[in-house]
XYZ file of C-alpha atoms in Angstrom:
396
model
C -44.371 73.323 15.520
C -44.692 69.454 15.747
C -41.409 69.179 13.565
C -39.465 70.321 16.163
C -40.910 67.905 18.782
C -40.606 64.973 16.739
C -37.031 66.130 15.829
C -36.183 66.003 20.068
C -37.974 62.703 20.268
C -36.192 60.644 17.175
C -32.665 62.635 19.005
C -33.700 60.796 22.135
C -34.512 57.407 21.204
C -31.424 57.119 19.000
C -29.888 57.921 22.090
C -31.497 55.450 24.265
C -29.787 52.415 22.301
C -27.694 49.937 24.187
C -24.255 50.434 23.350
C -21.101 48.162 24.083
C -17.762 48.613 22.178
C -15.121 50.830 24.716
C -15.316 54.695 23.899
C -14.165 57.805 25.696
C -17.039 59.644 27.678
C -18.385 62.499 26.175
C -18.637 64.556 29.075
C -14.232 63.772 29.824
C -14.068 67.404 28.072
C -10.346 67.552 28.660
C -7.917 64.836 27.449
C -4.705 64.094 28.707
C -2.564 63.487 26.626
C -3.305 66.592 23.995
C -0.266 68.211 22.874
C -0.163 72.283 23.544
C -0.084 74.302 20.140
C 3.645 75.620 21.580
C 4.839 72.149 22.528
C 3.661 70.882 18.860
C 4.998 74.153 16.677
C 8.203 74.550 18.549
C 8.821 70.906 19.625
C 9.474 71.862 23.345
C 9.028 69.105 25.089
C 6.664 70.083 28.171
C 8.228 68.045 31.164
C 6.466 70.080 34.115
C 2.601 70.471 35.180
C 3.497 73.982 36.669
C 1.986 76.192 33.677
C -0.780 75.122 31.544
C -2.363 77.591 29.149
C -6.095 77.120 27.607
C -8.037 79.204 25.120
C -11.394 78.043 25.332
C -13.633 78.835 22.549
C -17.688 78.457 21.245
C -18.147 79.875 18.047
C -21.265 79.375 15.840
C -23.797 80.566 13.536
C -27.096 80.827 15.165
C -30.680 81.862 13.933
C -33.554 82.834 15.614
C -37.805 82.302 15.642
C -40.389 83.538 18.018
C -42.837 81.072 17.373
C -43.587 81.021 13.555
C -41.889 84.787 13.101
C -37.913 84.521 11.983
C -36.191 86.837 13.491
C -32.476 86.765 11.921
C -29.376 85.293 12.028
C -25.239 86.175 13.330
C -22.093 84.615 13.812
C -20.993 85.082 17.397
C -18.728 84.049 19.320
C -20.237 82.670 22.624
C -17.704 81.831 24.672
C -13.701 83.072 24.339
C -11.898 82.689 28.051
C -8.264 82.511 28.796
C -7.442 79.483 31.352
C -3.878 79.219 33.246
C -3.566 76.737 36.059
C -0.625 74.642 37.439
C 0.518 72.641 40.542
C 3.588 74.139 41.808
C 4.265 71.466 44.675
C 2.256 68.179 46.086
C 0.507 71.014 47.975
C 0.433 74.152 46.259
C -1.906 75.074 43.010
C -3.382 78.415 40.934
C -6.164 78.947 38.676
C -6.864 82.025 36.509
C -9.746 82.043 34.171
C -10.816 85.114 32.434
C -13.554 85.828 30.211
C -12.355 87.343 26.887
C -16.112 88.748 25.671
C -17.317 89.954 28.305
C -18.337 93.721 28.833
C -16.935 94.698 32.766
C -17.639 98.110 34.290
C -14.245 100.302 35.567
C -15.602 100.173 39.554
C -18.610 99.046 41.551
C -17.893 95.169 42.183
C -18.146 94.102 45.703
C -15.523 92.208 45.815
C -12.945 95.062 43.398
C -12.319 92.079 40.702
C -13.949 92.848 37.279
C -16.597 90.449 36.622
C -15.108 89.200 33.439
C -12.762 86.951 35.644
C -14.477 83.737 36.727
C -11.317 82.451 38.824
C -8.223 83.739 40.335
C -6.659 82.000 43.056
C -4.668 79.505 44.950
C -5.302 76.111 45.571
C -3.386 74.143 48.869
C -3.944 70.185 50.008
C -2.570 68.439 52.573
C -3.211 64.734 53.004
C -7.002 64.046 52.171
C -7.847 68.520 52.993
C -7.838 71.033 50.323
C -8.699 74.363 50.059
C -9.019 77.334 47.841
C -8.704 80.676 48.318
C -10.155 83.803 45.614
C -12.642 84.220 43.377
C -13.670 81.019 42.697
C -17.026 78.880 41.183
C -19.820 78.516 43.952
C -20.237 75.133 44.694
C -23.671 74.667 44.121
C -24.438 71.439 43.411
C -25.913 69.964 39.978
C -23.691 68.318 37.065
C -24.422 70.935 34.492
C -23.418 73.644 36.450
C -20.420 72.337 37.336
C -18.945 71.550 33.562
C -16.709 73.965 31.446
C -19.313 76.598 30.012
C -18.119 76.095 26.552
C -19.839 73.094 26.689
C -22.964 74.204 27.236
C -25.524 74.950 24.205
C -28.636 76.546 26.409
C -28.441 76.624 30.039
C -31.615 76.366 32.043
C -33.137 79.726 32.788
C -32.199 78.910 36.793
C -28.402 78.728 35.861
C -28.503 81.327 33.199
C -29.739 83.799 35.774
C -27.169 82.582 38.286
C -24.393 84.421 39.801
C -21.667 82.179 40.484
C -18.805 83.361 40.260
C -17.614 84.902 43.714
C -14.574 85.804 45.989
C -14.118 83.585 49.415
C -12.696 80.443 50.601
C -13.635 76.812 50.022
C -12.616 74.253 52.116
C -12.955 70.326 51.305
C -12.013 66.851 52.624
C -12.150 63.907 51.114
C -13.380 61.354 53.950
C -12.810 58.357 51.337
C -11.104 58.093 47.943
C -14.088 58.435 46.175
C -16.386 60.984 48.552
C -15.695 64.503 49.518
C -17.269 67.275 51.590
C -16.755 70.739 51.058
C -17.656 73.528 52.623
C -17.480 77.216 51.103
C -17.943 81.128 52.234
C -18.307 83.435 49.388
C -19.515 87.156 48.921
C -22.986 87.165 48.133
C -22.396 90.567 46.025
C -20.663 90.694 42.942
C -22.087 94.553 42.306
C -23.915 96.781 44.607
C -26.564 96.341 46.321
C -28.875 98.340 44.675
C -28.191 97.322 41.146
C -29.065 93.445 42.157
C -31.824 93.978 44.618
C -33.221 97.556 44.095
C -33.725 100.135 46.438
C -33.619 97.582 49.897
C -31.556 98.270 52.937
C -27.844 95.730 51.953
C -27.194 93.518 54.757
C -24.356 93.992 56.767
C -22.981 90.719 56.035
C -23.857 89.628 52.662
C -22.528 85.988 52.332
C -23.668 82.714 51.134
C -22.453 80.048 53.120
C -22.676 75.937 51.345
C -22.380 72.136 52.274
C -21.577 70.114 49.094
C -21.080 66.393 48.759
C -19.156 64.736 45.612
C -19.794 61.473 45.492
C -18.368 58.829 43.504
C -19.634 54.890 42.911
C -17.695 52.879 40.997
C -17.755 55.552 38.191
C -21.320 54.463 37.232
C -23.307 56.651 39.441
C -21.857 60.133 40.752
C -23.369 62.653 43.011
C -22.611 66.457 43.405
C -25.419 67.737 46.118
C -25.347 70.869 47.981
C -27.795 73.074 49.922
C -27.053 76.506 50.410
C -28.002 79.823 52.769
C -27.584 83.448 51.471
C -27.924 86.968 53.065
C -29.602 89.130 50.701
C -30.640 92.193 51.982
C -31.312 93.443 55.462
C -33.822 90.450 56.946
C -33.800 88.581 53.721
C -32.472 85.248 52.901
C -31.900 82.906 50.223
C -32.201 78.951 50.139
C -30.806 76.806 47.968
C -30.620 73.021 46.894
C -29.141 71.273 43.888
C -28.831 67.844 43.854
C -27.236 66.439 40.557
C -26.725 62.733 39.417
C -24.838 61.795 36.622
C -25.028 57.836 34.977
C -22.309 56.380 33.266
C -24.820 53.618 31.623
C -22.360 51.839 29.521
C -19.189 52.762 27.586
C -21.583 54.772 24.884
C -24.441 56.160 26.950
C -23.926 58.739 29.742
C -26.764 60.323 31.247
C -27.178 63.054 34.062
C -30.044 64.884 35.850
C -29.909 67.767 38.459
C -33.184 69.115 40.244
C -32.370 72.581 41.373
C -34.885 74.948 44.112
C -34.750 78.450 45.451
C -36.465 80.270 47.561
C -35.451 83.863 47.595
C -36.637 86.921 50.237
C -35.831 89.098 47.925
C -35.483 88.030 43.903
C -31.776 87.756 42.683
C -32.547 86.404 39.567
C -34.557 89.182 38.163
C -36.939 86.282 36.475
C -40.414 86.999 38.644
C -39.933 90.657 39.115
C -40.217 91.002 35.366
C -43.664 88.849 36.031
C -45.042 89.625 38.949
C -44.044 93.648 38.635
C -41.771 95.606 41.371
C -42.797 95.661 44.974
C -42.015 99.597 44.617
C -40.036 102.056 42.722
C -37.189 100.088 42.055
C -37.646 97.260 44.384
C -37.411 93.718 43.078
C -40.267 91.271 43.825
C -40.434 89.453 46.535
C -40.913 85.360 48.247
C -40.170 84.274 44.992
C -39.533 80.699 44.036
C -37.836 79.211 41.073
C -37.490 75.162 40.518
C -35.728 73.224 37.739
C -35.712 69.622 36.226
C -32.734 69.106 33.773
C -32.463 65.518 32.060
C -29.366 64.981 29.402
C -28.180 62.024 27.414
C -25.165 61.100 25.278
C -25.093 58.411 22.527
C -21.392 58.335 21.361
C -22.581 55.727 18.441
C -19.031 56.118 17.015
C -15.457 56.858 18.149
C -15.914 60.201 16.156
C -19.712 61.002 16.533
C -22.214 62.131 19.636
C -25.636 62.311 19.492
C -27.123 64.349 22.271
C -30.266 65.325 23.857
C -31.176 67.652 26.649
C -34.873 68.669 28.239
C -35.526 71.683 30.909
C -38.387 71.871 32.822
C -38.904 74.806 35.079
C -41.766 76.796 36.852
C -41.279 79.876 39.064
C -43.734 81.523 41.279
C -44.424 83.046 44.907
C -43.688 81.035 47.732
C -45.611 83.168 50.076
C -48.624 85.856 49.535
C -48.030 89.694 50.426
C -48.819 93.231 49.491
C -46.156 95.147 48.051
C -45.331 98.921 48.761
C -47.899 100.189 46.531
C -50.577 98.187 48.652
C -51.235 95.735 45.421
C -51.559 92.108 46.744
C -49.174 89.401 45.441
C -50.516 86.177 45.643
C -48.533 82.896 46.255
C -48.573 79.629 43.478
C -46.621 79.126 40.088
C -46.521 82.255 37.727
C -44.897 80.813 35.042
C -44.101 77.174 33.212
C -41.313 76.589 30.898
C -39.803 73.635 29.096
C -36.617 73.523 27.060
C -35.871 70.784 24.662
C -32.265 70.562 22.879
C -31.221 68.067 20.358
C -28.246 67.901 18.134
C -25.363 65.832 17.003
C -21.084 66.606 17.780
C -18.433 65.261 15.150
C -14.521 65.082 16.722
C -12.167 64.901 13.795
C -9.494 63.878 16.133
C -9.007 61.017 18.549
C -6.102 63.065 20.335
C -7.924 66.305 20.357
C -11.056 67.650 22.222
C -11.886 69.889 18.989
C -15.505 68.994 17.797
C -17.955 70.577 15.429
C -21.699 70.562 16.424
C -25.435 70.885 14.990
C -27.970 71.675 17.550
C -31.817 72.776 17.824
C -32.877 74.642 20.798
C -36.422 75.115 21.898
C -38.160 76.903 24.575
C -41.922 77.002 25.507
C -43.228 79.804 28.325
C -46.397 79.361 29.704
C -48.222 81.489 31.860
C -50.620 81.057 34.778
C -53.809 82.687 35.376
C -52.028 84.907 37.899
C -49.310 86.334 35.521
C -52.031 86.602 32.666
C -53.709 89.172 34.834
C -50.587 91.280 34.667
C -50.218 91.181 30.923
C -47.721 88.504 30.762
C -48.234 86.049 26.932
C -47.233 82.961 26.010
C -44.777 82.513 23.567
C -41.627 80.460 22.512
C -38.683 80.572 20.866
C -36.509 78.137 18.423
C -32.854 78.120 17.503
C -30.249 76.536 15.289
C -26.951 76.484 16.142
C -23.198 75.435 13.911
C -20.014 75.576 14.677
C -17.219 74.579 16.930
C -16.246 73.798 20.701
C -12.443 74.023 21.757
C -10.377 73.948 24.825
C -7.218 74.257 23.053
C -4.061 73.626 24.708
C -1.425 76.589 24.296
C 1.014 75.237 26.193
């Protein structure tokens, strides 16, 4: 066990060397000036911004240990969407994103869009408003959360439980060049009711109504904030703040870290009602709270090479003591600890492409309270190594 934390540590501190020749930023995902497999096969010059297509792709080979016990190894393919977008006028846009492996269910979505889709709509702008109007991302607030997912090796177990893509409108305006406000109504429901919450009365207006603000100074410190107000189920709510920071500390280093809190009437993410236990035949628990520390760093020590290093630190608990249906009493405080620690090193073969093979260790450690020891919860943890390859690759 202590190789593993001394592997995270050495990632870290070769990351937290001062840097100075001029090198793209790791996190600019996208480059501009990549040519489209299309344009490049059948030399067809692309002279219009109207129709871009993307495959984005994260393939690798991945094994697994609980603790000291191996438990096996795959390939898989973790992410494979299919990205169109385009600007049709100085005030008219689209997006369509679609997730390739994704298992969707015939009927039952809230808003009658299979869930596999993660965007489908129209953007408009008009001087310094915009707007957007379909399923679309929430606009929570945090910088990972609001990156491509390919990118992502382990999300924090607050994201990975998060619903986030939803259908409604999202309006924004950008007061300066470099600061925005938006302000978006989504459907709180992506699937019944029932399947999400349990056996509760639905509300009548299930929504989630949020305030972000994008900041931007000078490029070397950036801000995406929100705070956020959901109807669950009848007379339950959900809070919700994010407040991400990203740091471009030199031409090599870039750094970013997002604090995330809920506070949920009824529990969305399904995380303490497998703790804590039902509040009754299929009811999920209840004043549950979940909060999350996420600290990342890049080291691009070479035009080609990345070194990278990523820690989680999350607790959840109950934010308020109750008895439950079956007259059991649920008592408020933290439930649950967990850290995550991810270390690993990206290669980019080429200067003109975004195409970059990885190596990456990913760690998780779940410790349990007092409280959740009572109900039979264990602590355990969990190790993984992952290889292979992250592409958004330009069709045309």
């Amino acid at each position: 066990m202590k190789t593993k934390y001394l592997f995270v540590i050495a990632v870290a501190t070769v990351c937290a060397a001062s840097a100075g020749a001029q090198q793209e930023r790791i996190n600019d995902f996208r480059t501009t000036d990549e040519k489209g497999i299309i344009e490049s096969i059948a030399k067809i010059e692309k002279k219009t911004d109207k129709f871009n297509l993307y495959l984005n792709m994260h393939s690798d080979f991945k094994m697994d240990w609980n603790g000291s016990h191996f438990n096996g190894g795959k390939f898989e393919m973790q992410q494979l969407r299919i990205e169109m977008k385009g600007n049709i006028n100085d005030w008219l846009s689209y997006r369509y994103r679609q997730r390739l492996n994704k298992g969707d269910k015939p009927e039952g979505y809230h808003d009658n869009v299979l869930k596999s889709i993660d965007i489908a709509g129209i953007g408009l702008r008009h001087k310094g408003w915009s707007a957007f109007i379909g399923k679309q991302c929430a606009a929570y607030g945090g910088i990972e959360f609001d990156l491509n997912p390919i990118e992502i090796y382990q999300y924090s177990d607050m994201v990975d439980y998060m619903d986030n893509f939803m259908t409604g409108v999202l309006v924004g305006y950008d007061f300066t060049p470099n600061q925005q406000l938006q302000f978006q109504i989504l459907n709180a429901y992506n699937g019944s009711s029932k399947e999400m919450y349990g056996d509760y009365e639905k509300a009548k207006l299930p929504l989630v109504y949020t305030l972000n603000w994008n900041g931007n100074f000078n490029d070397v410190y950036k801000t995406r904030w929100s705070a956020s107000f959901m109807n669950e189920t009848k007379g339950e709510h959900q809070w919700y703040f994010a407040l991400g920071n990203e740091f471009n500390i030199s031409d090599k280093v870039n750094a970013y870290f997002d604090w995330m809190y809920a506070l949920q009437g009824v529990d969305r993410k399904g995380i303490m009602t497998g703790i804590a236990g039902e509040q009754g035949p299929g009811r999920n628990a209840q004043k549950c709270s979940y909060m999350s520390f996420i600290w990342h760093l890049n080291y691009r020590f070479h035009p080609a090479w990345d070194l990278f290093a990523k820690v989680m630190y999350e607790n959840q608990g109950i934010y308020k003591s109750h008895k439950n249906e079956l007259g059991s009493e649920i008592a408020s405080g933290k439930y649950r600890t967990s850290l995550g620690y991810i270390g690993g090193i990206e290669y980019y073969p080429f200067k003109d492409r975004n195409l970059h093979f990885f190596a990456a260790y990913v760690g998780r450690d779940y410790k349990y309270t007092a409280k959740a020891k009572a109900l039979g919860q264990e602590n355990y943890s969990t190790n993984q190594l992952q290889v292979g390859f992250i592409w958004q690759m330009p069709i045309f």
